[in-house]
Amino acid sequence: MTQPNGGDLLVETLRGLGVDTVFGIVSVHNLPLVEAVDRDLRFVPVRHEAAAVNAADGYARATGRLGCALTSTGTGAGNAAGSLIESLSSGTPVLHITGQIDSEYLGSGRGFIHETKDQLGMLRAVSTHAVTVTDAADAGDILRDAAARALTAPHGPVSVEWPIDLQFAPQQLTGTPVPVSAPPALPAPALLDQAAALLAAAQRPLVWAGGGANSARPELAALLDALNAGLVTSNSGRGSVPESDERVLGNYATAPAGRALLAEADVLLSIGTHFRSNETADYSLELPAAHIQLALDPAAPGRVYPATCALHGDAAAVLTALLARISSRGTETGWPARVRKARHDARSAQRHAIGPQAAINDAIRDACPPASVIARDVTIPSSTWGNRLLEITDPATNVFPRGGGIGQGLAMGIGAALGRPGTPTVVIAGDGGLAVHLGELLTLAQERPRLTLLVFNDGGYGVLRNMQDTHFPRRSGVDLTTPDFAGLAAAVGLPYARIATEADAGPVIKEATASDGPTLVEIDLAALGPMNTPFTSPVKLPSTATGQGGDPR
């Protein structure tokens, strides 16, 4: 028997965490890692290093486990950096392991193949933590510590650069588990009492759930019951309470109905949300004066909006403590009905605004079981109805690029689909975003997950095209050559279907999602017809840039 090496050590660490799939690209500077993973786990050879991290990210979100990506050093690690930014923005537990040149040449600046200047510094900038293996004897402790850091809330990507000679070095497999971090302490009793008193006195309470609420779903539901409150969410908090629940307004805070409801509320409890600019209309959204902000990051309360009462801690533990302090209470007569009306009004207005695309929204939800992952690239359908109207019942199925980068949706969907093979995954992408990593169609064809790729084809970057048509005298860089998607699908061996009318949506999507493998579905937007209200990005433009009013909303 051969002596175990770094690859065997990596497999042992991942197995101990329940990780069965790893994404990456093989290289002369990660060969022992790839060989061991491919032998003992499942190695998925993506076509670009950025896709490896995106796929690991999607896998982590869909499974609740650690995602793992393997890349080469130098250019390969640089290619992964953009997707590490996405994992950093979303707080996804991803272990990124990149090769490194032989340790004896590290930092010498000789121009050794695959060497780059200060790779560790680059990785530190786009990861929650980055470290170099400098001694084979320390590799096990470094791997376990890296995994523990990635898995410690608020989570995030951790990068390990591993010189190739130290990957090949002999290792002792000890079976040492990855350490588990202790949860943060509860807030002071006086703060909990203050928050409970504000909630108990409220007649028109609202809760705003961000991604930090996803780990406290039973506690959040119990709190809504106790308060008779309505629920607003960020995009990341969707599904923390199933969106079929009539108390859930959802991700409609900046819609007219959402603004009106927030204006009526007399207290707001926000849980684990960043109050991102695109979800608060560049912070112009007004919140109730009484604002209890619960966050895992002690610096978060008050960062965007004033917090009457700031609570730092684990959401599940803090909500449990609040529930114990809130006795039975009454709510203003008619408040639950106003929450339901706001919910109905927001959805009805959006259904009208998106016109024929409402049929596609409905077809997806009708065809897919609630446990199906809905992965969304940055494109008009996602930014409008995919992020709001398309019902989400479980946060693990709500996969989208929280940092807003285009082109990441397909790889994230592949990772999610391989993590959840028992149910279909749907990916919503635009023709422009898909082209960023078109090579991942080959990964899709090779791995054959149960994934339906919906490509909304409008011949370019529709969001920016709409902005330019509204605010600029001419178009620049937004009209793109689009492939023959039927021919493209045939070339890589993927089944193909086309949606050109509202009547096509139901049967085409039902058949595609019922398949046990991948299908590419082109949605011909020119044939389907335009939305009733063209969508433009929620980004303010200075008046000097357009010569007219600056806010495209």
Coordinates of C-alpha atoms in Angstrom, one line a residue:
M1 CA 0.0 0.0 0.0
T2 CA 1.2 3.5 -0.8
Q3 CA 1.7 6.1 2.0
P4 CA -1.2 8.5 2.2
N5 CA -0.5 12.0 0.9
G6 CA -2.2 15.4 1.0
G7 CA -5.0 14.2 -1.3
D8 CA -5.9 11.4 1.2
L9 CA -5.8 14.0 4.0
L10 CA -8.3 16.2 2.1
V11 CA -10.6 13.2 1.4
E12 CA -10.5 12.3 5.1
T13 CA -11.4 15.8 6.2
L14 CA -14.2 16.2 3.7
R15 CA -15.7 12.8 4.5
G16 CA -15.8 13.7 8.1
L17 CA -18.0 16.7 7.2
G18 CA -20.4 14.7 4.9
V19 CA -19.0 16.2 1.7
D20 CA -19.3 13.9 -1.2
T21 CA -18.7 16.1 -4.2
V22 CA -15.9 18.5 -5.1
F23 CA -15.6 20.8 -8.1
G24 CA -12.5 21.9 -9.9
I25 CA -10.0 21.8 -12.7
V26 CA -7.0 19.5 -12.7
S27 CA -3.5 20.9 -12.9
V28 CA 0.1 20.0 -12.5
H29 CA -0.1 21.9 -9.2
N30 CA -3.1 20.0 -7.7
L31 CA -2.7 16.5 -9.1
P32 CA -2.6 14.5 -5.9
L33 CA -5.7 16.3 -4.5
V34 CA -7.7 15.7 -7.7
E35 CA -6.6 12.1 -7.9
A36 CA -7.6 11.3 -4.4
V37 CA -11.0 13.1 -4.6
D38 CA -11.8 11.4 -8.0
R39 CA -10.9 8.0 -6.5
D40 CA -12.8 8.2 -3.2
L41 CA -15.5 10.9 -3.6
R42 CA -16.9 12.6 -6.7
F43 CA -14.8 15.1 -8.7
V44 CA -16.7 17.3 -11.1
P45 CA -14.4 18.8 -13.8
V46 CA -15.8 22.2 -14.6
R47 CA -14.5 24.2 -17.4
H48 CA -13.4 27.4 -15.6
E49 CA -12.0 28.0 -12.1
A50 CA -14.7 30.6 -11.4
A51 CA -17.3 28.0 -12.1
A52 CA -15.6 25.6 -9.6
V53 CA -16.2 28.1 -6.8
N54 CA -19.7 28.9 -8.0
A55 CA -20.6 25.2 -8.1
A56 CA -19.2 24.6 -4.7
D57 CA -21.2 27.6 -3.5
G58 CA -24.4 26.3 -5.0
Y59 CA -23.7 22.8 -3.5
A60 CA -23.2 24.4 0.0
R61 CA -26.4 26.4 -0.2
A62 CA -28.6 23.5 -1.4
T63 CA -27.2 20.9 1.1
G64 CA -26.2 23.0 4.1
R65 CA -22.8 21.3 4.0
L66 CA -19.3 22.7 3.2
G67 CA -18.7 23.4 -0.5
C68 CA -15.2 22.6 -1.8
A69 CA -13.4 23.8 -5.0
L70 CA -10.0 22.9 -6.3
T71 CA -8.0 25.2 -8.6
S72 CA -4.5 25.6 -9.9
T73 CA -2.2 28.4 -8.7
G74 CA -1.5 31.7 -10.3
T75 CA -3.9 32.4 -13.2
G76 CA -6.2 29.6 -11.9
A77 CA -6.4 31.1 -8.4
G78 CA -7.0 34.5 -10.1
N79 CA -9.8 33.1 -12.2
A80 CA -11.5 31.9 -8.9
A81 CA -11.3 35.3 -7.2
G82 CA -14.5 36.8 -8.7
S83 CA -16.6 33.8 -7.5
L84 CA -14.9 34.0 -4.1
I85 CA -16.3 37.5 -3.9
E86 CA -19.8 36.1 -4.4
S87 CA -19.3 33.6 -1.7
L88 CA -18.0 36.3 0.5
S89 CA -21.0 38.5 -0.2
S90 CA -23.4 35.7 0.5
G91 CA -21.6 34.2 3.5
T92 CA -21.5 30.7 1.9
P93 CA -19.2 28.1 3.6
V94 CA -16.7 27.3 0.8
L95 CA -13.3 25.7 1.1
H96 CA -11.2 26.8 -1.8
I97 CA -7.9 24.9 -2.2
T98 CA -5.5 26.2 -4.7
G99 CA -2.2 24.7 -5.7
Q100 CA 1.1 26.6 -5.2
I101 CA 4.5 26.2 -6.7
D102 CA 7.2 24.1 -4.9
S103 CA 7.8 25.5 -1.5
E104 CA 11.6 26.0 -2.1
Y105 CA 10.8 28.5 -4.9
L106 CA 7.8 30.2 -3.1
G107 CA 8.3 34.0 -3.0
S108 CA 11.5 34.0 -5.0
G109 CA 10.1 35.8 -8.0
R110 CA 11.8 33.6 -10.5
G111 CA 8.8 33.4 -12.8
F112 CA 8.3 29.7 -12.0
I113 CA 5.4 28.3 -14.0
H114 CA 2.0 29.2 -12.5
E115 CA 3.7 31.6 -10.0
T116 CA 2.1 35.0 -9.3
K117 CA 3.0 37.9 -7.1
D118 CA 1.5 37.7 -3.6
Q119 CA -1.2 35.2 -4.3
L120 CA -1.9 34.9 -0.6
G121 CA -2.6 38.7 -0.5
M122 CA -5.1 38.3 -3.4
L123 CA -6.8 35.5 -1.7
R124 CA -7.0 37.4 1.6
A125 CA -8.8 40.2 -0.2
V126 CA -11.6 37.9 -1.5
S127 CA -11.9 35.3 1.4
T128 CA -12.8 35.5 5.0
H129 CA -9.4 33.9 5.7
A130 CA -6.5 32.7 3.6
V131 CA -3.5 30.6 4.6
T132 CA -0.5 28.8 3.2
V133 CA 0.6 25.3 4.0
T134 CA 4.3 25.7 4.8
D135 CA 5.0 22.4 6.4
A136 CA 3.5 19.0 5.5
A137 CA 3.2 18.2 9.2
D138 CA 0.8 21.1 9.7
A139 CA -1.4 20.4 6.7
G140 CA -4.1 18.5 8.7
D141 CA -4.5 21.2 11.3
I142 CA -4.6 23.9 8.6
L143 CA -7.3 22.0 6.6
R144 CA -9.4 21.4 9.7
D145 CA -9.1 25.0 10.9
A146 CA -10.0 26.3 7.4
A147 CA -13.1 24.1 7.2
A148 CA -14.1 25.2 10.7
R149 CA -13.7 28.9 9.8
A150 CA -15.8 28.5 6.7
L151 CA -18.5 26.7 8.7
T152 CA -18.6 29.2 11.5
A153 CA -21.4 31.7 11.2
P154 CA -21.6 34.2 9.5
H155 CA -19.7 31.8 7.2
G156 CA -17.7 32.6 4.1
P157 CA -15.0 31.2 1.8
V158 CA -11.7 30.2 3.2
S159 CA -8.7 29.7 0.8
V160 CA -5.8 27.4 1.4
E161 CA -2.7 27.6 -0.9
W162 CA -0.8 24.3 -0.9
P163 CA 2.6 23.9 -2.5
I164 CA 2.7 20.9 -4.8
D165 CA 5.7 19.2 -3.1
L166 CA 3.8 19.4 0.2
Q167 CA 0.7 17.9 -1.4
F168 CA 2.7 14.9 -2.4
A169 CA 4.4 14.6 1.0
P170 CA 3.5 11.6 3.2
Q171 CA 0.7 12.2 5.7
Q172 CA -0.6 10.4 8.8
L173 CA -4.4 10.0 8.8
T174 CA -5.6 10.5 12.3
G175 CA -9.4 10.9 11.9
T176 CA -9.3 14.1 13.9
P177 CA -12.6 15.9 13.6
V178 CA -13.1 19.5 12.4
P179 CA -13.5 21.6 15.5
V180 CA -16.9 23.1 16.2
S181 CA -17.1 26.8 17.4
A182 CA -19.1 27.8 20.4
P183 CA -22.2 29.9 19.8
P184 CA -22.1 33.5 20.8
A185 CA -23.5 34.5 24.2
L186 CA -27.0 35.8 24.5
P187 CA -27.5 39.6 24.7
A188 CA -27.7 41.1 28.2
P189 CA -31.1 40.4 30.0
A190 CA -31.8 44.1 30.1
L191 CA -31.6 44.3 26.3
L192 CA -33.8 41.3 25.8
D193 CA -36.3 42.8 28.2
Q194 CA -36.3 46.1 26.3
A195 CA -36.8 44.3 23.0
A196 CA -39.6 42.1 24.4
A197 CA -41.4 45.2 25.9
L198 CA -41.3 46.9 22.5
L199 CA -42.7 43.9 20.8
A200 CA -45.4 43.3 23.4
A201 CA -46.6 46.9 23.2
A202 CA -46.8 46.9 19.4
Q203 CA -50.2 47.0 17.8
R204 CA -48.9 46.7 14.2
P205 CA -45.7 44.6 14.3
L206 CA -43.6 43.7 11.3
V207 CA -40.6 41.4 11.1
W208 CA -37.9 41.7 8.4
A209 CA -36.1 38.4 7.8
G210 CA -32.7 38.4 6.1
G211 CA -30.4 35.5 5.4
G212 CA -29.5 35.4 9.1
A213 CA -33.1 34.2 9.9
N214 CA -32.7 31.0 7.8
S215 CA -31.1 29.2 10.7
A216 CA -34.1 30.1 13.0
R217 CA -37.1 29.0 11.0
P218 CA -39.1 27.3 13.8
E219 CA -38.4 30.2 16.2
L220 CA -39.4 32.8 13.6
A221 CA -42.7 31.1 12.8
A222 CA -43.4 30.9 16.6
L223 CA -42.6 34.6 16.9
L224 CA -45.0 35.5 14.1
D225 CA -47.7 33.5 15.9
A226 CA -47.0 35.1 19.2
L227 CA -47.0 38.7 17.8
N228 CA -49.6 38.2 15.0
A229 CA -47.0 40.0 12.9
G230 CA -46.4 40.3 9.2
L231 CA -43.1 39.3 7.5
V232 CA -41.0 41.3 5.1
T233 CA -37.9 39.6 3.7
S234 CA -34.8 40.4 1.9
N235 CA -34.0 38.2 -1.1
S236 CA -31.7 36.1 1.1
G237 CA -34.4 35.6 3.7
R238 CA -37.0 34.2 1.3
G239 CA -38.4 30.9 2.5
S240 CA -37.4 31.5 6.2
V241 CA -41.2 31.2 6.5
P242 CA -42.8 29.5 3.4
E243 CA -44.1 32.2 1.0
S244 CA -47.4 30.4 0.8
D245 CA -48.1 31.7 4.3
E246 CA -50.5 34.7 4.0
R247 CA -48.5 36.6 6.7
V248 CA -45.5 36.8 4.3
L249 CA -45.3 40.0 2.2
G250 CA -41.9 38.7 1.1
N251 CA -39.3 40.6 -0.9
Y252 CA -41.5 43.5 -1.7
A253 CA -40.4 46.1 0.8
T254 CA -39.8 48.8 -1.8
A255 CA -43.0 48.1 -3.7
P256 CA -45.8 50.6 -3.1
A257 CA -47.7 48.1 -1.0
G258 CA -44.6 47.3 1.0
R259 CA -43.8 50.9 1.7
A260 CA -47.3 51.6 2.8
L261 CA -47.2 48.6 5.2
L262 CA -43.9 49.7 6.7
A263 CA -45.3 53.2 7.1
E264 CA -48.2 51.8 9.2
A265 CA -46.1 49.5 11.3
D266 CA -45.3 50.7 14.8
V267 CA -42.4 48.3 15.4
L268 CA -40.0 46.4 13.2
L269 CA -37.8 43.5 14.3
S270 CA -35.1 42.9 11.7
I271 CA -33.2 39.6 11.8
G272 CA -29.8 39.1 10.0
T273 CA -30.2 41.4 7.1
H274 CA -27.7 43.8 5.5
F275 CA -30.4 46.2 4.3
R276 CA -28.7 46.1 0.9
S277 CA -29.0 49.2 -1.4
N278 CA -31.0 47.3 -4.0
E279 CA -33.5 46.2 -1.4
T280 CA -34.0 49.6 0.2
A281 CA -34.0 51.8 -2.9
D282 CA -30.5 53.1 -2.1
Y283 CA -31.5 53.5 1.6
S284 CA -34.4 55.8 0.8
L285 CA -36.9 53.2 2.2
E286 CA -38.3 54.5 5.5
L287 CA -38.5 52.1 8.5
P288 CA -40.6 52.4 11.6
A289 CA -39.1 54.6 14.3
A290 CA -39.1 51.6 16.7
H291 CA -36.5 49.3 15.2
I292 CA -35.1 46.2 17.0
Q293 CA -32.1 44.9 15.0
L294 CA -30.8 41.4 15.6
A295 CA -27.5 40.5 14.0
L296 CA -24.7 38.1 14.4
D297 CA -22.2 40.8 13.5
P298 CA -22.0 43.1 16.5
A299 CA -21.1 46.1 14.2
A300 CA -24.2 45.6 12.0
P301 CA -27.0 47.2 14.2
G302 CA -27.2 50.9 13.3
R303 CA -24.9 50.6 10.3
V304 CA -27.6 51.4 7.7
Y305 CA -30.7 52.3 9.8
P306 CA -30.9 53.5 13.4
A307 CA -31.6 50.7 15.9
T308 CA -33.7 51.5 18.9
C309 CA -32.6 48.3 20.4
A310 CA -29.5 46.4 19.2
L311 CA -29.2 42.7 19.8
H312 CA -26.1 40.6 18.9
G313 CA -26.3 36.9 18.8
D314 CA -27.4 33.7 17.2
A315 CA -30.9 34.2 15.7
A316 CA -32.5 31.0 17.0
A317 CA -31.2 31.5 20.6
V318 CA -32.2 35.1 20.7
L319 CA -35.7 34.6 19.3
T320 CA -36.2 31.8 21.8
A321 CA -35.2 34.2 24.6
L322 CA -37.6 36.8 23.3
L323 CA -40.5 34.3 23.0
A324 CA -40.0 33.4 26.7
R325 CA -40.5 37.1 27.6
I326 CA -43.6 37.8 25.5
S327 CA -46.9 36.9 27.1
S328 CA -50.2 36.7 25.3
R329 CA -51.1 40.0 23.7
G330 CA -53.5 41.5 21.3
T331 CA -52.9 43.2 17.9
E332 CA -54.9 46.0 16.4
T333 CA -58.0 44.8 14.8
G334 CA -57.5 44.6 11.0
W335 CA -53.7 44.5 11.0
P336 CA -53.5 40.9 9.8
A337 CA -56.0 41.8 7.0
R338 CA -53.9 44.8 6.0
V339 CA -50.8 42.5 5.8
R340 CA -52.7 40.1 3.6
K341 CA -53.9 42.9 1.4
A342 CA -50.4 44.3 1.0
R343 CA -49.2 40.8 0.0
H344 CA -52.0 40.5 -2.6
D345 CA -51.5 44.0 -4.0
A346 CA -47.8 43.6 -4.4
R347 CA -48.1 40.3 -6.2
S348 CA -51.0 41.4 -8.4
A349 CA -49.1 44.5 -9.5
Q350 CA -46.1 42.5 -10.4
R351 CA -48.1 39.9 -12.3
H352 CA -49.5 42.7 -14.4
A353 CA -46.1 44.4 -14.9
I354 CA -44.4 41.2 -16.2
G355 CA -47.1 40.4 -18.7
P356 CA -46.6 37.1 -20.6
Q357 CA -43.7 36.0 -18.3
A358 CA -46.3 35.4 -15.5
A359 CA -47.1 32.2 -17.4
I360 CA -43.5 31.0 -17.0
N361 CA -43.4 31.8 -13.3
D362 CA -46.6 29.8 -12.8
A363 CA -45.3 26.9 -15.0
I364 CA -42.1 26.6 -12.9
R365 CA -44.0 26.5 -9.7
D366 CA -46.6 24.1 -11.0
A367 CA -44.0 21.6 -12.4
C368 CA -41.5 21.6 -9.5
P369 CA -42.0 20.2 -6.1
P370 CA -41.3 22.6 -3.2
A371 CA -37.9 21.0 -2.6
S372 CA -36.6 21.9 -6.1
V373 CA -33.8 24.4 -6.2
I374 CA -34.5 27.5 -8.2
A375 CA -31.1 28.9 -9.2
R376 CA -31.1 32.4 -10.8
D377 CA -28.5 34.2 -12.7
V378 CA -28.6 38.0 -12.8
T379 CA -31.1 38.7 -15.6
I380 CA -34.4 40.5 -16.0
P381 CA -36.7 37.6 -15.2
S382 CA -34.7 36.9 -12.0
S383 CA -34.5 40.5 -10.9
T384 CA -38.2 41.0 -11.3
W385 CA -40.4 37.9 -10.7
G386 CA -37.8 35.3 -9.9
N387 CA -36.6 37.1 -6.8
R388 CA -40.1 37.9 -5.6
L389 CA -43.1 36.3 -7.2
L390 CA -41.7 32.8 -7.8
E391 CA -42.8 31.1 -4.5
I392 CA -40.0 29.8 -2.2
T393 CA -40.8 27.6 0.7
D394 CA -37.2 26.6 1.8
P395 CA -34.2 28.9 1.9
A396 CA -32.0 26.0 0.7
T397 CA -33.8 26.2 -2.7
N398 CA -33.3 29.9 -3.0
V399 CA -30.0 30.1 -4.9
F400 CA -28.9 33.4 -6.6
P401 CA -25.8 35.6 -6.8
R402 CA -26.2 37.9 -3.8
G403 CA -23.2 40.0 -4.9
G404 CA -25.0 40.8 -8.2
G405 CA -22.4 39.4 -10.6
I406 CA -23.7 38.1 -13.9
G407 CA -22.9 34.7 -15.4
Q408 CA -22.7 32.6 -12.2
G409 CA -26.2 31.0 -12.2
L410 CA -25.5 27.9 -14.3
A411 CA -22.5 26.7 -12.3
M412 CA -24.4 27.5 -9.0
G413 CA -27.3 25.4 -10.3
I414 CA -25.0 22.5 -11.3
G415 CA -23.6 22.4 -7.8
A416 CA -27.0 22.6 -6.2
A417 CA -28.4 19.9 -8.5
L418 CA -25.6 17.5 -7.7
G419 CA -26.1 18.2 -4.0
R420 CA -29.9 17.5 -4.3
P421 CA -30.2 14.7 -6.9
G422 CA -33.6 13.6 -5.8
T423 CA -35.5 16.7 -7.1
P424 CA -35.3 18.8 -10.3
T425 CA -33.3 22.0 -10.3
V426 CA -34.3 24.9 -12.5
V427 CA -31.8 27.6 -13.6
I428 CA -33.0 30.9 -14.9
A429 CA -30.4 32.6 -17.1
G430 CA -30.2 35.2 -19.8
D431 CA -28.4 34.8 -23.1
G432 CA -25.8 37.4 -22.1
G433 CA -25.1 35.9 -18.7
L434 CA -25.0 32.4 -20.0
A435 CA -22.3 33.4 -22.5
V436 CA -20.0 34.4 -19.7
H437 CA -19.4 30.7 -18.9
L438 CA -20.8 29.0 -21.9
G439 CA -18.3 26.2 -21.4
E440 CA -20.2 25.0 -18.4
L441 CA -22.8 23.6 -20.9
L442 CA -20.2 20.9 -21.4
T443 CA -20.1 20.3 -17.6
L444 CA -23.9 20.0 -17.7
A445 CA -23.7 17.5 -20.6
Q446 CA -21.0 15.5 -19.0
E447 CA -22.4 15.3 -15.4
R448 CA -26.0 15.1 -16.5
P449 CA -27.7 16.4 -13.3
R450 CA -31.5 16.7 -13.2
L451 CA -31.4 20.3 -14.3
T452 CA -33.6 22.4 -16.5
L453 CA -31.8 25.4 -17.9
L454 CA -34.2 28.2 -18.9
V455 CA -32.4 30.7 -21.3
F456 CA -34.3 33.9 -21.7
N457 CA -33.1 35.1 -25.1
D458 CA -33.4 38.8 -25.9
G459 CA -30.2 39.2 -27.9
G460 CA -28.1 41.0 -25.3
Y461 CA -28.0 42.7 -21.9
G462 CA -31.6 43.6 -21.5
V463 CA -31.4 45.4 -18.2
L464 CA -28.7 47.8 -19.5
R465 CA -30.4 48.1 -22.8
N466 CA -33.6 49.3 -21.1
M467 CA -31.6 51.8 -19.1
Q468 CA -29.8 53.2 -22.2
D469 CA -33.1 53.4 -24.1
T470 CA -34.6 55.3 -21.3
H471 CA -31.8 57.7 -20.3
F472 CA -29.2 57.8 -23.1
P473 CA -29.3 58.9 -26.7
R474 CA -27.8 55.7 -28.1
R475 CA -27.0 52.0 -27.2
S476 CA -23.5 50.9 -26.3
G477 CA -22.3 47.3 -25.8
V478 CA -25.7 45.9 -25.0
D479 CA -26.7 44.2 -28.3
L480 CA -25.0 40.8 -28.6
T481 CA -24.8 38.0 -31.1
T482 CA -26.8 35.1 -29.8
P483 CA -26.1 31.5 -30.8
D484 CA -28.6 29.1 -32.4
F485 CA -29.5 27.5 -29.1
A486 CA -31.1 24.4 -30.8
G487 CA -27.8 23.8 -32.7
L488 CA -25.8 24.5 -29.6
A489 CA -27.7 22.0 -27.5
A490 CA -27.4 19.4 -30.3
A491 CA -23.6 20.0 -30.4
V492 CA -23.1 19.2 -26.8
G493 CA -25.8 16.4 -26.6
L494 CA -28.4 18.2 -24.6
P495 CA -32.2 17.9 -25.2
Y496 CA -33.7 21.2 -26.4
A497 CA -37.1 22.8 -26.3
R498 CA -38.4 26.3 -27.1
I499 CA -41.1 28.5 -25.5
A500 CA -42.5 31.1 -27.9
T501 CA -46.0 31.6 -26.4
E502 CA -47.7 31.6 -23.0
A503 CA -49.4 28.4 -23.9
D504 CA -46.0 26.7 -24.5
A505 CA -44.8 27.4 -20.9
G506 CA -46.7 24.8 -19.0
P507 CA -46.2 21.7 -21.1
V508 CA -42.6 22.5 -22.1
I509 CA -41.4 23.1 -18.5
K510 CA -43.4 20.2 -17.1
E511 CA -41.7 17.8 -19.6
A512 CA -38.3 19.2 -19.0
T513 CA -38.4 19.0 -15.3
A514 CA -39.8 15.5 -15.3
S515 CA -36.7 14.3 -17.2
D516 CA -34.0 12.5 -15.2
G517 CA -31.3 14.6 -16.9
P518 CA -30.6 18.1 -18.2
T519 CA -32.6 20.0 -20.8
L520 CA -31.9 23.4 -22.4
V521 CA -35.1 25.4 -22.9
E522 CA -34.9 28.6 -24.9
I523 CA -37.5 31.2 -24.1
D524 CA -37.8 33.4 -27.2
L525 CA -38.6 36.8 -25.8
A526 CA -39.2 38.4 -29.2
A527 CA -41.9 35.8 -29.9
L528 CA -43.3 35.7 -26.4
G529 CA -43.8 39.5 -26.3
P530 CA -42.6 42.3 -24.0
M531 CA -43.4 42.9 -20.3
N532 CA -46.1 45.5 -19.7
T533 CA -43.5 47.5 -17.7
P534 CA -39.9 47.4 -18.9
F535 CA -37.5 46.7 -16.1
T536 CA -34.5 48.9 -15.4
S537 CA -31.8 48.3 -12.8
P538 CA -32.4 49.8 -9.3
V539 CA -29.3 52.0 -9.6
K540 CA -29.3 55.8 -9.5
L541 CA -27.7 57.6 -12.3
P542 CA -26.4 61.1 -11.8
S543 CA -28.2 63.7 -13.8
T544 CA -24.9 64.8 -15.4
A545 CA -24.6 61.3 -17.0
T546 CA -27.9 61.4 -18.8
G547 CA -28.8 65.1 -19.1
Q548 CA -32.1 64.3 -17.5
G549 CA -33.6 62.9 -14.3
G550 CA -31.1 60.6 -12.5
D551 CA -33.2 57.8 -11.0
P552 CA -34.2 55.1 -13.5
R553 CA -36.8 53.7 -11.1

